[in-house]
Amino acid sequence: KEELLQDSLIQQIDGLKNINVLVTVTKDAALVFESEPGDSTRYNVKYLNSILRTKQNNFMKIHPALKRGLPVTTKFVIPINLQ
């Protein structure tokens, strides 16, 4: 949240109070952040996703979930309040 608030690009979007981030951890331990489709109805999807992509480079390494001992892709949503 703190890194998103410090970003000058995110401050230029008037009225953005919340963002739902779809986080995907692939079975190869790759991490992908995307804005949730609900956010895209009011704001430019590519714009929000480009901001999130810059932040994912600084994110710590996450190991994939295991199912029966094998790594699997996992998706979940993180709501972020920007106020």
PDB file of N, CA, C and O in Angstrom:
ATOM      1  N   LYS A   1       0.829  -1.186   0.000  1.00  0.00           N
ATOM      2  CA  LYS A   1       0.000   0.000   0.000  1.00  0.00           C
ATOM      3  C   LYS A   1       0.874   1.250   0.000  1.00  0.00           C
ATOM      4  O   LYS A   1       0.613   2.180  -0.750  1.00  0.00           O
ATOM      5  N   GLU A   2       1.902   1.277   0.845  1.00  0.00           N
ATOM      6  CA  GLU A   2       2.747   2.457   0.946  1.00  0.00           C
ATOM      7  C   GLU A   2       3.438   2.758  -0.375  1.00  0.00           C
ATOM      8  O   GLU A   2       3.534   3.907  -0.790  1.00  0.00           O
ATOM      9  N   GLU A   3       3.915   1.722  -1.059  1.00  0.00           N
ATOM     10  CA  GLU A   3       4.585   1.943  -2.334  1.00  0.00           C
ATOM     11  C   GLU A   3       3.618   2.451  -3.390  1.00  0.00           C
ATOM     12  O   GLU A   3       3.975   3.296  -4.207  1.00  0.00           O
ATOM     13  N   LEU A   4       2.389   1.963  -3.381  1.00  0.00           N
ATOM     14  CA  LEU A   4       1.394   2.450  -4.335  1.00  0.00           C
ATOM     15  C   LEU A   4       1.050   3.909  -4.067  1.00  0.00           C
ATOM     16  O   LEU A   4       0.911   4.708  -4.985  1.00  0.00           O
ATOM     17  N   LEU A   5       0.932   4.278  -2.799  1.00  0.00           N
ATOM     18  CA  LEU A   5       0.585   5.654  -2.461  1.00  0.00           C
ATOM     19  C   LEU A   5       1.696   6.626  -2.823  1.00  0.00           C
ATOM     20  O   LEU A   5       1.445   7.782  -3.138  1.00  0.00           O
ATOM     21  N   GLN A   6       2.947   6.183  -2.778  1.00  0.00           N
ATOM     22  CA  GLN A   6       4.076   7.040  -3.113  1.00  0.00           C
ATOM     23  C   GLN A   6       4.224   7.236  -4.611  1.00  0.00           C
ATOM     24  O   GLN A   6       4.890   8.160  -5.042  1.00  0.00           O
ATOM     25  N   ASP A   7       3.620   6.399  -5.392  1.00  0.00           N
ATOM     26  CA  ASP A   7       3.742   6.481  -6.845  1.00  0.00           C
ATOM     27  C   ASP A   7       2.999   7.712  -7.364  1.00  0.00           C
ATOM     28  O   ASP A   7       1.821   7.900  -7.099  1.00  0.00           O
ATOM     29  N   SER A   8       3.701   8.558  -8.106  1.00  0.00           N
ATOM     30  CA  SER A   8       3.091   9.786  -8.616  1.00  0.00           C
ATOM     31  C   SER A   8       2.000   9.481  -9.639  1.00  0.00           C
ATOM     32  O   SER A   8       1.063  10.264  -9.801  1.00  0.00           O
ATOM     33  N   LEU A   9       2.098   8.355 -10.328  1.00  0.00           N
ATOM     34  CA  LEU A   9       1.073   8.007 -11.319  1.00  0.00           C
ATOM     35  C   LEU A   9      -0.248   7.663 -10.654  1.00  0.00           C
ATOM     36  O   LEU A   9      -1.306   8.044 -11.130  1.00  0.00           O
ATOM     37  N   ILE A  10      -0.188   6.939  -9.551  1.00  0.00           N
ATOM     38  CA  ILE A  10      -1.423   6.528  -8.872  1.00  0.00           C
ATOM     39  C   ILE A  10      -2.109   7.746  -8.262  1.00  0.00           C
ATOM     40  O   ILE A  10      -3.326   7.798  -8.156  1.00  0.00           O
ATOM     41  N   GLN A  11      -1.342   8.763  -7.882  1.00  0.00           N
ATOM     42  CA  GLN A  11      -1.916   9.977  -7.310  1.00  0.00           C
ATOM     43  C   GLN A  11      -2.650  10.805  -8.360  1.00  0.00           C
ATOM     44  O   GLN A  11      -3.475  11.641  -8.032  1.00  0.00           O
ATOM     45  N   GLN A  12      -2.351  10.583  -9.627  1.00  0.00           N
ATOM     46  CA  GLN A  12      -2.990  11.335 -10.697  1.00  0.00           C
ATOM     47  C   GLN A  12      -4.391  10.820 -11.022  1.00  0.00           C
ATOM     48  O   GLN A  12      -5.136  11.477 -11.738  1.00  0.00           O
ATOM     49  N   ILE A  13      -4.762   9.672 -10.519  1.00  0.00           N
ATOM     50  CA  ILE A  13      -6.092   9.122 -10.773  1.00  0.00           C
ATOM     51  C   ILE A  13      -7.024   9.642  -9.691  1.00  0.00           C
ATOM     52  O   ILE A  13      -6.995   9.202  -8.556  1.00  0.00           O
ATOM     53  N   ASP A  14      -7.843  10.613 -10.048  1.00  0.00           N
ATOM     54  CA  ASP A  14      -8.778  11.202  -9.090  1.00  0.00           C
ATOM     55  C   ASP A  14      -9.860  10.198  -8.718  1.00  0.00           C
ATOM     56  O   ASP A  14     -10.396   9.498  -9.555  1.00  0.00           O
ATOM     57  N   GLY A  15     -10.170  10.146  -7.452  1.00  0.00           N
ATOM     58  CA  GLY A  15     -11.272   9.319  -6.991  1.00  0.00           C
ATOM     59  C   GLY A  15     -10.934   7.861  -6.753  1.00  0.00           C
ATOM     60  O   GLY A  15     -11.798   7.102  -6.349  1.00  0.00           O
ATOM     61  N   LEU A  16      -9.689   7.453  -6.973  1.00  0.00           N
ATOM     62  CA  LEU A  16      -9.322   6.053  -6.741  1.00  0.00           C
ATOM     63  C   LEU A  16      -9.105   5.855  -5.244  1.00  0.00           C
ATOM     64  O   LEU A  16      -8.145   6.350  -4.676  1.00  0.00           O
ATOM     65  N   LYS A  17     -10.033   5.164  -4.604  1.00  0.00           N
ATOM     66  CA  LYS A  17      -9.968   4.952  -3.162  1.00  0.00           C
ATOM     67  C   LYS A  17      -9.603   3.520  -2.807  1.00  0.00           C
ATOM     68  O   LYS A  17      -8.990   3.269  -1.790  1.00  0.00           O
ATOM     69  N   ASN A  18     -10.023   2.591  -3.650  1.00  0.00           N
ATOM     70  CA  ASN A  18      -9.760   1.170  -3.421  1.00  0.00           C
ATOM     71  C   ASN A  18      -9.337   0.536  -4.732  1.00  0.00           C
ATOM     72  O   ASN A  18      -9.750   0.972  -5.795  1.00  0.00           O
ATOM     73  N   ILE A  19      -8.534  -0.485  -4.607  1.00  0.00           N
ATOM     74  CA  ILE A  19      -8.184  -1.275  -5.791  1.00  0.00           C
ATOM     75  C   ILE A  19      -8.121  -2.735  -5.352  1.00  0.00           C
ATOM     76  O   ILE A  19      -7.613  -3.043  -4.273  1.00  0.00           O
ATOM     77  N   ASN A  20      -8.693  -3.606  -6.141  1.00  0.00           N
ATOM     78  CA  ASN A  20      -8.607  -5.041  -5.894  1.00  0.00           C
ATOM     79  C   ASN A  20      -7.539  -5.600  -6.827  1.00  0.00           C
ATOM     80  O   ASN A  20      -7.637  -5.453  -8.038  1.00  0.00           O
ATOM     81  N   VAL A  21      -6.534  -6.216  -6.231  1.00  0.00           N
ATOM     82  CA  VAL A  21      -5.416  -6.739  -7.004  1.00  0.00           C
ATOM     83  C   VAL A  21      -5.541  -8.251  -7.103  1.00  0.00           C
ATOM     84  O   VAL A  21      -5.600  -8.943  -6.083  1.00  0.00           O
ATOM     85  N   LEU A  22      -5.608  -8.750  -8.329  1.00  0.00           N
ATOM     86  CA  LEU A  22      -5.627 -10.186  -8.580  1.00  0.00           C
ATOM     87  C   LEU A  22      -4.177 -10.654  -8.614  1.00  0.00           C
ATOM     88  O   LEU A  22      -3.399 -10.228  -9.461  1.00  0.00           O
ATOM     89  N   VAL A  23      -3.805 -11.499  -7.666  1.00  0.00           N
ATOM     90  CA  VAL A  23      -2.443 -12.006  -7.556  1.00  0.00           C
ATOM     91  C   VAL A  23      -2.430 -13.445  -8.047  1.00  0.00           C
ATOM     92  O   VAL A  23      -3.215 -14.267  -7.596  1.00  0.00           O
ATOM     93  N   THR A  24      -1.526 -13.729  -8.973  1.00  0.00           N
ATOM     94  CA  THR A  24      -1.357 -15.083  -9.481  1.00  0.00           C
ATOM     95  C   THR A  24       0.056 -15.538  -9.169  1.00  0.00           C
ATOM     96  O   THR A  24       1.014 -14.864  -9.526  1.00  0.00           O
ATOM     97  N   VAL A  25       0.165 -16.671  -8.492  1.00  0.00           N
ATOM     98  CA  VAL A  25       1.455 -17.308  -8.255  1.00  0.00           C
ATOM     99  C   VAL A  25       1.446 -18.585  -9.093  1.00  0.00           C
ATOM    100  O   VAL A  25       0.691 -19.506  -8.813  1.00  0.00           O
ATOM    101  N   THR A  26       2.276 -18.606 -10.130  1.00  0.00           N
ATOM    102  CA  THR A  26       2.284 -19.762 -11.029  1.00  0.00           C
ATOM    103  C   THR A  26       3.035 -20.924 -10.401  1.00  0.00           C
ATOM    104  O   THR A  26       3.757 -20.759  -9.420  1.00  0.00           O
ATOM    105  N   LYS A  27       2.872 -22.089 -11.002  1.00  0.00           N
ATOM    106  CA  LYS A  27       3.569 -23.273 -10.473  1.00  0.00           C
ATOM    107  C   LYS A  27       5.080 -23.146 -10.618  1.00  0.00           C
ATOM    108  O   LYS A  27       5.829 -23.856  -9.958  1.00  0.00           O
ATOM    109  N   ASP A  28       5.538 -22.213 -11.468  1.00  0.00           N
ATOM    110  CA  ASP A  28       6.971 -21.953 -11.632  1.00  0.00           C
ATOM    111  C   ASP A  28       7.454 -20.829 -10.724  1.00  0.00           C
ATOM    112  O   ASP A  28       8.562 -20.319 -10.908  1.00  0.00           O
ATOM    113  N   ALA A  29       6.629 -20.397  -9.772  1.00  0.00           N
ATOM    114  CA  ALA A  29       6.926 -19.356  -8.795  1.00  0.00           C
ATOM    115  C   ALA A  29       6.992 -17.961  -9.403  1.00  0.00           C
ATOM    116  O   ALA A  29       7.547 -17.051  -8.808  1.00  0.00           O
ATOM    117  N   ALA A  30       6.412 -17.769 -10.578  1.00  0.00           N
ATOM    118  CA  ALA A  30       6.315 -16.423 -11.151  1.00  0.00           C
ATOM    119  C   ALA A  30       5.136 -15.712 -10.497  1.00  0.00           C
ATOM    120  O   ALA A  30       4.102 -16.320 -10.210  1.00  0.00           O
ATOM    121  N   LEU A  31       5.304 -14.436 -10.249  1.00  0.00           N
ATOM    122  CA  LEU A  31       4.288 -13.640  -9.576  1.00  0.00           C
ATOM    123  C   LEU A  31       3.721 -12.625 -10.558  1.00  0.00           C
ATOM    124  O   LEU A  31       4.463 -11.919 -11.233  1.00  0.00           O
ATOM    125  N   VAL A  32       2.377 -12.553 -10.650  1.00  0.00           N
ATOM    126  CA  VAL A  32       1.718 -11.628 -11.575  1.00  0.00           C
ATOM    127  C   VAL A  32       0.656 -10.850 -10.809  1.00  0.00           C
ATOM    128  O   VAL A  32      -0.177 -11.447 -10.133  1.00  0.00           O
ATOM    129  N   PHE A  33       0.715  -9.503 -10.908  1.00  0.00           N
ATOM    130  CA  PHE A  33      -0.303  -8.629 -10.327  1.00  0.00           C
ATOM    131  C   PHE A  33      -1.136  -8.041 -11.453  1.00  0.00           C
ATOM    132  O   PHE A  33      -0.605  -7.582 -12.453  1.00  0.00           O
ATOM    133  N   GLU A  34      -2.461  -8.024 -11.278  1.00  0.00           N
ATOM    134  CA  GLU A  34      -3.362  -7.397 -12.243  1.00  0.00           C
ATOM    135  C   GLU A  34      -4.491  -6.738 -11.473  1.00  0.00           C
ATOM    136  O   GLU A  34      -4.873  -7.207 -10.406  1.00  0.00           O
ATOM    137  N   SER A  35      -5.041  -5.670 -12.042  1.00  0.00           N
ATOM    138  CA  SER A  35      -6.203  -5.063 -11.394  1.00  0.00           C
ATOM    139  C   SER A  35      -7.418  -5.953 -11.647  1.00  0.00           C
ATOM    140  O   SER A  35      -7.545  -6.557 -12.700  1.00  0.00           O
ATOM    141  N   GLU A  36      -8.261  -6.023 -10.652  1.00  0.00           N
ATOM    142  CA  GLU A  36      -9.484  -6.825 -10.749  1.00  0.00           C
ATOM    143  C   GLU A  36     -10.422  -6.183 -11.773  1.00  0.00           C
ATOM    144  O   GLU A  36     -10.485  -4.963 -11.881  1.00  0.00           O
ATOM    145  N   PRO A  37     -11.177  -6.955 -12.527  1.00  0.00           N
ATOM    146  CA  PRO A  37     -12.070  -6.392 -13.553  1.00  0.00           C
ATOM    147  C   PRO A  37     -13.019  -5.311 -13.053  1.00  0.00           C
ATOM    148  O   PRO A  37     -13.344  -4.401 -13.789  1.00  0.00           O
ATOM    149  N   GLY A  38     -13.438  -5.335 -11.808  1.00  0.00           N
ATOM    150  CA  GLY A  38     -14.321  -4.298 -11.281  1.00  0.00           C
ATOM    151  C   GLY A  38     -13.671  -2.927 -11.306  1.00  0.00           C
ATOM    152  O   GLY A  38     -14.330  -1.910 -11.491  1.00  0.00           O
ATOM    153  N   ASP A  39     -12.363  -2.858 -11.112  1.00  0.00           N
ATOM    154  CA  ASP A  39     -11.641  -1.589 -11.145  1.00  0.00           C
ATOM    155  C   ASP A  39     -11.531  -1.055 -12.564  1.00  0.00           C
ATOM    156  O   ASP A  39     -11.432   0.140 -12.778  1.00  0.00           O
ATOM    157  N   SER A  40     -11.525  -1.953 -13.531  1.00  0.00           N
ATOM    158  CA  SER A  40     -11.293  -1.554 -14.911  1.00  0.00           C
ATOM    159  C   SER A  40     -12.478  -0.818 -15.520  1.00  0.00           C
ATOM    160  O   SER A  40     -12.342  -0.162 -16.538  1.00  0.00           O
ATOM    161  N   THR A  41     -13.645  -0.918 -14.899  1.00  0.00           N
ATOM    162  CA  THR A  41     -14.798  -0.232 -15.470  1.00  0.00           C
ATOM    163  C   THR A  41     -14.690   1.281 -15.314  1.00  0.00           C
ATOM    164  O   THR A  41     -15.232   2.015 -16.119  1.00  0.00           O
ATOM    165  N   ARG A  42     -13.962   1.731 -14.289  1.00  0.00           N
ATOM    166  CA  ARG A  42     -13.842   3.169 -14.061  1.00  0.00           C
ATOM    167  C   ARG A  42     -12.495   3.724 -14.494  1.00  0.00           C
ATOM    168  O   ARG A  42     -12.371   4.916 -14.719  1.00  0.00           O
ATOM    169  N   TYR A  43     -11.473   2.896 -14.579  1.00  0.00           N
ATOM    170  CA  TYR A  43     -10.126   3.363 -14.875  1.00  0.00           C
ATOM    171  C   TYR A  43      -9.525   2.541 -16.004  1.00  0.00           C
ATOM    172  O   TYR A  43      -9.951   1.429 -16.275  1.00  0.00           O
ATOM    173  N   ASN A  44      -8.508   3.073 -16.617  1.00  0.00           N
ATOM    174  CA  ASN A  44      -7.831   2.402 -17.710  1.00  0.00           C
ATOM    175  C   ASN A  44      -7.091   1.167 -17.182  1.00  0.00           C
ATOM    176  O   ASN A  44      -6.199   1.284 -16.346  1.00  0.00           O
ATOM    177  N   VAL A  45      -7.457  -0.003 -17.670  1.00  0.00           N
ATOM    178  CA  VAL A  45      -6.875  -1.266 -17.207  1.00  0.00           C
ATOM    179  C   VAL A  45      -5.368  -1.291 -17.451  1.00  0.00           C
ATOM    180  O   VAL A  45      -4.599  -1.662 -16.566  1.00  0.00           O
ATOM    181  N   LYS A  46      -4.943  -0.912 -18.626  1.00  0.00           N
ATOM    182  CA  LYS A  46      -3.519  -0.945 -18.948  1.00  0.00           C
ATOM    183  C   LYS A  46      -2.730  -0.022 -18.034  1.00  0.00           C
ATOM    184  O   LYS A  46      -1.623  -0.334 -17.623  1.00  0.00           O
ATOM    185  N   TYR A  47      -3.305   1.114 -17.702  1.00  0.00           N
ATOM    186  CA  TYR A  47      -2.659   2.090 -16.828  1.00  0.00           C
ATOM    187  C   TYR A  47      -2.462   1.509 -15.429  1.00  0.00           C
ATOM    188  O   TYR A  47      -1.368   1.538 -14.872  1.00  0.00           O
ATOM    189  N   LEU A  48      -3.529   0.945 -14.856  1.00  0.00           N
ATOM    190  CA  LEU A  48      -3.429   0.338 -13.524  1.00  0.00           C
ATOM    191  C   LEU A  48      -2.481  -0.856 -13.521  1.00  0.00           C
ATOM    192  O   LEU A  48      -1.661  -1.008 -12.615  1.00  0.00           O
ATOM    193  N   ASN A  49      -2.580  -1.696 -14.538  1.00  0.00           N
ATOM    194  CA  ASN A  49      -1.723  -2.884 -14.591  1.00  0.00           C
ATOM    195  C   ASN A  49      -0.253  -2.521 -14.767  1.00  0.00           C
ATOM    196  O   ASN A  49       0.623  -3.203 -14.244  1.00  0.00           O
ATOM    197  N   SER A  50       0.047  -1.439 -15.481  1.00  0.00           N
ATOM    198  CA  SER A  50       1.444  -1.029 -15.648  1.00  0.00           C
ATOM    199  C   SER A  50       2.023  -0.567 -14.316  1.00  0.00           C
ATOM    200  O   SER A  50       3.183  -0.846 -14.004  1.00  0.00           O
ATOM    201  N   ILE A  51       1.218   0.116 -13.510  1.00  0.00           N
ATOM    202  CA  ILE A  51       1.670   0.532 -12.178  1.00  0.00           C
ATOM    203  C   ILE A  51       1.924  -0.700 -11.311  1.00  0.00           C
ATOM    204  O   ILE A  51       2.937  -0.803 -10.621  1.00  0.00           O
ATOM    205  N   LEU A  52       1.001  -1.660 -11.353  1.00  0.00           N
ATOM    206  CA  LEU A  52       1.156  -2.876 -10.545  1.00  0.00           C
ATOM    207  C   LEU A  52       2.365  -3.694 -10.983  1.00  0.00           C
ATOM    208  O   LEU A  52       3.063  -4.284 -10.154  1.00  0.00           O
ATOM    209  N   ARG A  53       2.641  -3.743 -12.287  1.00  0.00           N
ATOM    210  CA  ARG A  53       3.807  -4.491 -12.787  1.00  0.00           C
ATOM    211  C   ARG A  53       5.117  -3.923 -12.253  1.00  0.00           C
ATOM    212  O   ARG A  53       6.034  -4.667 -11.938  1.00  0.00           O
ATOM    213  N   THR A  54       5.202  -2.596 -12.157  1.00  0.00           N
ATOM    214  CA  THR A  54       6.434  -1.997 -11.629  1.00  0.00           C
ATOM    215  C   THR A  54       6.619  -2.360 -10.163  1.00  0.00           C
ATOM    216  O   THR A  54       7.745  -2.516  -9.703  1.00  0.00           O
ATOM    217  N   LYS A  55       5.534  -2.513  -9.437  1.00  0.00           N
ATOM    218  CA  LYS A  55       5.616  -2.857  -8.014  1.00  0.00           C
ATOM    219  C   LYS A  55       5.923  -4.332  -7.793  1.00  0.00           C
ATOM    220  O   LYS A  55       6.523  -4.690  -6.791  1.00  0.00           O
ATOM    221  N   GLN A  56       5.529  -5.201  -8.710  1.00  0.00           N
ATOM    222  CA  GLN A  56       5.764  -6.630  -8.501  1.00  0.00           C
ATOM    223  C   GLN A  56       7.241  -6.971  -8.602  1.00  0.00           C
ATOM    224  O   GLN A  56       7.682  -7.973  -8.040  1.00  0.00           O
ATOM    225  N   ASN A  57       8.034  -6.142  -9.274  1.00  0.00           N
ATOM    226  CA  ASN A  57       9.471  -6.399  -9.373  1.00  0.00           C
ATOM    227  C   ASN A  57      10.162  -6.289  -8.026  1.00  0.00           C
ATOM    228  O   ASN A  57      11.189  -6.923  -7.806  1.00  0.00           O
ATOM    229  N   ASN A  58       9.617  -5.494  -7.119  1.00  0.00           N
ATOM    230  CA  ASN A  58      10.201  -5.304  -5.790  1.00  0.00           C
ATOM    231  C   ASN A  58       9.628  -6.258  -4.749  1.00  0.00           C
ATOM    232  O   ASN A  58       9.984  -6.180  -3.590  1.00  0.00           O
ATOM    233  N   PHE A  59       8.743  -7.128  -5.166  1.00  0.00           N
ATOM    234  CA  PHE A  59       8.055  -8.017  -4.234  1.00  0.00           C
ATOM    235  C   PHE A  59       8.942  -9.213  -3.886  1.00  0.00           C
ATOM    236  O   PHE A  59       9.711  -9.691  -4.712  1.00  0.00           O
ATOM    237  N   MET A  60       8.824  -9.684  -2.654  1.00  0.00           N
ATOM    238  CA  MET A  60       9.628 -10.832  -2.221  1.00  0.00           C
ATOM    239  C   MET A  60       9.231 -12.102  -2.981  1.00  0.00           C
ATOM    240  O   MET A  60       8.128 -12.210  -3.496  1.00  0.00           O
ATOM    241  N   LYS A  61      10.140 -13.054  -3.011  1.00  0.00           N
ATOM    242  CA  LYS A  61       9.891 -14.316  -3.707  1.00  0.00           C
ATOM    243  C   LYS A  61       8.846 -15.126  -2.945  1.00  0.00           C
ATOM    244  O   LYS A  61       8.890 -15.236  -1.729  1.00  0.00           O
ATOM    245  N   ILE A  62       7.892 -15.658  -3.686  1.00  0.00           N
ATOM    246  CA  ILE A  62       6.834 -16.479  -3.108  1.00  0.00           C
ATOM    247  C   ILE A  62       6.894 -17.862  -3.741  1.00  0.00           C
ATOM    248  O   ILE A  62       7.033 -17.988  -4.958  1.00  0.00           O
ATOM    249  N   HIS A  63       6.788 -18.873  -2.914  1.00  0.00           N
ATOM    250  CA  HIS A  63       6.786 -20.244  -3.412  1.00  0.00           C
ATOM    251  C   HIS A  63       5.366 -20.642  -3.794  1.00  0.00           C
ATOM    252  O   HIS A  63       4.405 -20.237  -3.140  1.00  0.00           O
ATOM    253  N   PRO A  64       5.218 -21.448  -4.830  1.00  0.00           N
ATOM    254  CA  PRO A  64       3.874 -21.864  -5.242  1.00  0.00           C
ATOM    255  C   PRO A  64       3.235 -22.809  -4.223  1.00  0.00           C
ATOM    256  O   PRO A  64       3.927 -23.449  -3.427  1.00  0.00           O
ATOM    257  N   ALA A  65       1.919 -22.871  -4.267  1.00  0.00           N
ATOM    258  CA  ALA A  65       1.188 -23.803  -3.415  1.00  0.00           C
ATOM    259  C   ALA A  65       1.463 -25.233  -3.886  1.00  0.00           C
ATOM    260  O   ALA A  65       1.796 -25.467  -5.046  1.00  0.00           O
ATOM    261  N   LEU A  66       1.325 -26.158  -2.965  1.00  0.00           N
ATOM    262  CA  LEU A  66       1.523 -27.565  -3.300  1.00  0.00           C
ATOM    263  C   LEU A  66       0.211 -28.318  -3.168  1.00  0.00           C
ATOM    264  O   LEU A  66      -0.549 -28.117  -2.223  1.00  0.00           O
ATOM    265  N   LYS A  67      -0.042 -29.176  -4.133  1.00  0.00           N
ATOM    266  CA  LYS A  67      -1.202 -30.055  -4.077  1.00  0.00           C
ATOM    267  C   LYS A  67      -0.690 -31.460  -4.348  1.00  0.00           C
ATOM    268  O   LYS A  67      -0.149 -31.725  -5.425  1.00  0.00           O
ATOM    269  N   ARG A  68      -0.845 -32.316  -3.369  1.00  0.00           N
ATOM    270  CA  ARG A  68      -0.312 -33.688  -3.446  1.00  0.00           C
ATOM    271  C   ARG A  68       1.178 -33.689  -3.774  1.00  0.00           C
ATOM    272  O   ARG A  68       1.672 -34.500  -4.540  1.00  0.00           O
ATOM    273  N   GLY A  69       1.865 -32.700  -3.202  1.00  0.00           N
ATOM    274  CA  GLY A  69       3.307 -32.625  -3.366  1.00  0.00           C
ATOM    275  C   GLY A  69       3.790 -31.954  -4.641  1.00  0.00           C
ATOM    276  O   GLY A  69       4.989 -31.803  -4.847  1.00  0.00           O
ATOM    277  N   LEU A  70       2.879 -31.553  -5.513  1.00  0.00           N
ATOM    278  CA  LEU A  70       3.256 -30.918  -6.773  1.00  0.00           C
ATOM    279  C   LEU A  70       2.896 -29.426  -6.741  1.00  0.00           C
ATOM    280  O   LEU A  70       1.830 -29.060  -6.243  1.00  0.00           O
ATOM    281  N   PRO A  71       3.764 -28.557  -7.281  1.00  0.00           N
ATOM    282  CA  PRO A  71       3.443 -27.134  -7.310  1.00  0.00           C
ATOM    283  C   PRO A  71       2.277 -26.852  -8.261  1.00  0.00           C
ATOM    284  O   PRO A  71       2.172 -27.459  -9.324  1.00  0.00           O
ATOM    285  N   VAL A  72       1.379 -25.952  -7.831  1.00  0.00           N
ATOM    286  CA  VAL A  72       0.217 -25.589  -8.638  1.00  0.00           C
ATOM    287  C   VAL A  72       0.074 -24.063  -8.677  1.00  0.00           C
ATOM    288  O   VAL A  72       0.570 -23.360  -7.815  1.00  0.00           O
ATOM    289  N   THR A  73      -0.604 -23.581  -9.707  1.00  0.00           N
ATOM    290  CA  THR A  73      -0.876 -22.155  -9.834  1.00  0.00           C
ATOM    291  C   THR A  73      -2.015 -21.775  -8.894  1.00  0.00           C
ATOM    292  O   THR A  73      -3.011 -22.489  -8.782  1.00  0.00           O
ATOM    293  N   THR A  74      -1.854 -20.642  -8.212  1.00  0.00           N
ATOM    294  CA  THR A  74      -2.848 -20.158  -7.260  1.00  0.00           C
ATOM    295  C   THR A  74      -3.197 -18.712  -7.598  1.00  0.00           C
ATOM    296  O   THR A  74      -2.319 -17.926  -7.929  1.00  0.00           O
ATOM    297  N   LYS A  75      -4.487 -18.382  -7.499  1.00  0.00           N
ATOM    298  CA  LYS A  75      -4.943 -17.008  -7.708  1.00  0.00           C
ATOM    299  C   LYS A  75      -5.757 -16.577  -6.502  1.00  0.00           C
ATOM    300  O   LYS A  75      -6.530 -17.357  -5.957  1.00  0.00           O
ATOM    301  N   PHE A  76      -5.565 -15.321  -6.094  1.00  0.00           N
ATOM    302  CA  PHE A  76      -6.369 -14.752  -5.021  1.00  0.00           C
ATOM    303  C   PHE A  76      -6.434 -13.246  -5.194  1.00  0.00           C
ATOM    304  O   PHE A  76      -5.641 -12.656  -5.924  1.00  0.00           O
ATOM    305  N   VAL A  77      -7.390 -12.622  -4.520  1.00  0.00           N
ATOM    306  CA  VAL A  77      -7.609 -11.177  -4.639  1.00  0.00           C
ATOM    307  C   VAL A  77      -7.242 -10.502  -3.332  1.00  0.00           C
ATOM    308  O   VAL A  77      -7.644 -10.960  -2.258  1.00  0.00           O
ATOM    309  N   ILE A  78      -6.484  -9.411  -3.444  1.00  0.00           N
ATOM    310  CA  ILE A  78      -6.124  -8.608  -2.275  1.00  0.00           C
ATOM    311  C   ILE A  78      -6.766  -7.232  -2.429  1.00  0.00           C
ATOM    312  O   ILE A  78      -6.437  -6.505  -3.370  1.00  0.00           O
ATOM    313  N   PRO A  79      -7.686  -6.877  -1.542  1.00  0.00           N
ATOM    314  CA  PRO A  79      -8.253  -5.519  -1.599  1.00  0.00           C
ATOM    315  C   PRO A  79      -7.299  -4.538  -0.922  1.00  0.00           C
ATOM    316  O   PRO A  79      -6.809  -4.795   0.173  1.00  0.00           O
ATOM    317  N   ILE A  80      -7.010  -3.411  -1.588  1.00  0.00           N
ATOM    318  CA  ILE A  80      -6.114  -2.404  -1.039  1.00  0.00           C
ATOM    319  C   ILE A  80      -6.869  -1.089  -0.945  1.00  0.00           C
ATOM    320  O   ILE A  80      -7.404  -0.589  -1.931  1.00  0.00           O
ATOM    321  N   ASN A  81      -6.927  -0.530   0.271  1.00  0.00           N
ATOM    322  CA  ASN A  81      -7.555   0.749   0.506  1.00  0.00           C
ATOM    323  C   ASN A  81      -6.478   1.823   0.382  1.00  0.00           C
ATOM    324  O   ASN A  81      -5.491   1.807   1.112  1.00  0.00           O
ATOM    325  N   LEU A  82      -6.635   2.757  -0.536  1.00  0.00           N
ATOM    326  CA  LEU A  82      -5.625   3.765  -0.817  1.00  0.00           C
ATOM    327  C   LEU A  82      -5.860   5.075  -0.056  1.00  0.00           C
ATOM    328  O   LEU A  82      -5.173   6.055  -0.307  1.00  0.00           O
ATOM    329  N   GLN A  83      -6.796   5.098   0.865  1.00  0.00           N
ATOM    330  CA  GLN A  83      -7.058   6.324   1.603  1.00  0.00           C
ATOM    331  C   GLN A  83      -6.161   6.447   2.802  1.00  0.00           C
ATOM    332  O   GLN A  83      -5.735   5.545   3.394  1.00  0.00           O
TER     333      GLN A  83
END
